[in-house]
Coordinates of C-alpha atoms in Angstrom, one line a residue:
M1 CA 7.3 15.8 -23.1
A2 CA 6.6 12.5 -25.1
A3 CA 4.7 11.1 -22.3
Y4 CA 2.3 14.0 -22.6
Y5 CA 1.4 13.0 -26.0
A6 CA 1.4 9.1 -25.6
R7 CA -1.9 9.0 -23.7
D8 CA -3.8 11.4 -26.3
P9 CA -5.9 9.0 -28.8
N10 CA -5.9 11.6 -31.4
K11 CA -1.9 12.3 -31.4
R12 CA 0.9 10.0 -31.9
A13 CA 3.7 10.8 -29.5
P14 CA 6.9 12.3 -31.2
P15 CA 9.9 10.1 -30.8
R16 CA 11.9 10.8 -27.6
R17 CA 15.1 13.0 -28.3
D18 CA 17.2 10.1 -26.6
R19 CA 15.8 7.8 -29.2
L20 CA 16.8 9.9 -31.8
P21 CA 19.9 9.4 -34.0
R22 CA 22.3 12.3 -33.5
T23 CA 23.0 14.0 -36.8
G24 CA 24.2 17.3 -35.7
P25 CA 23.9 20.1 -32.8
T26 CA 21.0 19.3 -30.2
P27 CA 17.9 21.2 -31.6
P28 CA 16.7 24.3 -29.6
P29 CA 14.1 23.6 -27.0
R30 CA 10.6 23.5 -28.1
A31 CA 9.0 27.1 -28.4
H32 CA 5.4 25.8 -27.1
A33 CA 5.0 23.6 -24.2
P34 CA 1.9 22.7 -22.2
S35 CA 1.1 25.0 -19.4
P36 CA 1.3 23.7 -16.0
A37 CA -2.0 23.4 -15.6
T38 CA -2.4 21.4 -18.7
L39 CA 0.4 19.1 -17.7
T40 CA -1.0 18.8 -14.0
H41 CA -4.3 17.6 -15.7
Y42 CA -2.7 15.1 -18.0
V43 CA -0.5 13.6 -15.1
L44 CA -3.6 13.4 -12.7
Q45 CA -5.6 11.4 -15.7
S46 CA -2.9 9.1 -16.1
L47 CA -2.4 8.5 -12.3
A48 CA -6.4 7.9 -12.3
R49 CA -6.2 5.7 -15.5
A50 CA -3.4 3.6 -13.7
G51 CA -5.6 3.3 -10.6
L52 CA -3.5 5.3 -8.2
V53 CA -5.6 8.2 -7.6
H54 CA -9.7 8.6 -7.8
P55 CA -11.2 11.9 -8.9
T56 CA -13.7 13.2 -6.7
E57 CA -16.6 15.5 -7.7
G58 CA -18.1 18.6 -6.5
R59 CA -17.2 22.2 -5.4
D60 CA -14.2 20.7 -3.3
G61 CA -13.5 18.1 -5.8
G62 CA -10.0 16.8 -6.5
Y63 CA -8.3 13.6 -6.4
I64 CA -7.5 11.0 -3.6
L65 CA -5.0 8.2 -3.4
T66 CA -6.7 4.6 -3.8
R67 CA -4.0 3.1 -1.7
A68 CA -1.9 3.8 1.0
P69 CA 0.8 6.3 0.5
E70 CA 3.2 3.5 1.8
A71 CA 1.8 1.2 -0.9
I72 CA 2.6 3.4 -3.8
T73 CA 6.0 3.6 -5.1
V74 CA 7.7 6.3 -7.2
L75 CA 7.9 3.7 -9.9
D76 CA 4.4 3.2 -10.0
V77 CA 3.9 6.8 -10.5
V78 CA 6.6 7.2 -13.2
Q79 CA 5.1 3.9 -15.2
A80 CA 1.5 5.5 -14.9
V81 CA 2.7 8.7 -16.4
D82 CA 5.6 7.5 -19.0
G83 CA 4.5 3.9 -19.7
T84 CA 6.6 0.8 -19.1
E85 CA 9.1 1.1 -22.1
P86 CA 12.6 1.0 -21.4
A87 CA 14.5 4.4 -21.8
F88 CA 16.9 3.0 -24.0
R89 CA 16.3 1.3 -27.4
C90 CA 19.2 -0.3 -29.2
T91 CA 19.2 0.7 -32.9
E92 CA 22.0 -2.1 -33.7
I93 CA 24.7 0.7 -35.1
R94 CA 27.0 -2.0 -35.1
R95 CA 25.2 -3.3 -38.0
Q96 CA 25.0 -0.1 -40.0
G97 CA 27.6 1.8 -41.9
V98 CA 30.8 0.7 -43.9
L99 CA 32.0 -1.2 -41.1
A100 CA 28.7 -3.0 -40.4
A101 CA 29.0 -6.4 -38.7
P102 CA 27.3 -9.3 -40.3
P103 CA 23.8 -10.6 -38.6
E104 CA 25.7 -13.6 -37.2
Q105 CA 28.2 -11.4 -35.3
C106 CA 25.2 -9.8 -33.7
R107 CA 23.2 -12.5 -32.1
S108 CA 23.7 -11.3 -28.4
A109 CA 23.3 -7.6 -27.1
C110 CA 26.3 -5.4 -27.6
G111 CA 28.3 -4.0 -24.8
I112 CA 26.4 -0.7 -25.0
A113 CA 22.7 -2.4 -24.8
K114 CA 24.1 -4.6 -21.7
V115 CA 25.3 -1.4 -19.6
M116 CA 22.0 0.4 -20.7
A117 CA 19.9 -2.5 -19.5
G118 CA 21.6 -2.7 -16.4
A119 CA 21.3 0.9 -15.7
E120 CA 17.6 0.6 -16.4
Q121 CA 17.2 -2.2 -13.9
A122 CA 18.9 -0.3 -11.2
W123 CA 16.9 2.9 -11.8
R124 CA 13.7 1.1 -11.8
A125 CA 14.9 -0.9 -8.3
S126 CA 15.6 2.4 -7.0
L127 CA 12.5 3.9 -7.9
S128 CA 10.6 0.7 -6.6
G129 CA 12.1 1.3 -3.2
V130 CA 10.9 4.8 -2.6
T131 CA 7.1 5.2 -1.5
I132 CA 4.9 8.3 -1.8
A133 CA 5.1 8.2 2.0
D134 CA 8.8 8.4 2.0
L135 CA 8.6 11.5 -0.2
G136 CA 5.9 13.0 2.0
A137 CA 8.2 12.7 5.0
T138 CA 10.6 14.9 3.3
I139 CA 8.3 18.0 3.0
D140 CA 9.0 20.9 5.1
L141 CA 5.5 21.3 6.5
A142 CA 6.2 24.8 8.4
G143 CA 7.6 26.1 4.9
L144 CA 4.7 24.9 3.3
K145 CA 2.3 26.5 5.8
H146 CA 4.0 29.8 5.3
I147 CA 4.1 29.6 1.4
L148 CA 0.3 28.9 1.4
A149 CA -0.4 31.5 4.0
T150 CA 1.4 34.4 2.0
P151 CA -1.0 36.4 -0.3
T152 CA -0.1 36.3 -4.1
T153 CA 0.0 39.5 -6.1

């Protein structure tokens, strides 16, 4: 949800839960989250700002891709919505507390930071290897047509 607030110039994004120090039990989920329509609007605006989609006006307006689906990766979409910052930020816990290591012993990344950086690289590499066309090929068109043809109550 931090990504939802990150692009709003009037608000500062709250820190992501995975970046907060754990001091107790996990807090309960937020009571108020953006509606699906609000979140969809935010995502589409983010994609437009990144140049991945272009809004069209008029009665039948919407959004169109600015490039072929084969040229847009899932990583492109994730970075457009969530930004390019790594998911993990080292807080140098080895330099804190009673058993804190002196700065000269912390000149290189610790094992945790190295593992997390490797995981981040693997995750980004995986996402960059999948395109929107690849995802589109997984859609059950018959099932989708059935859903769209079914009246809602």
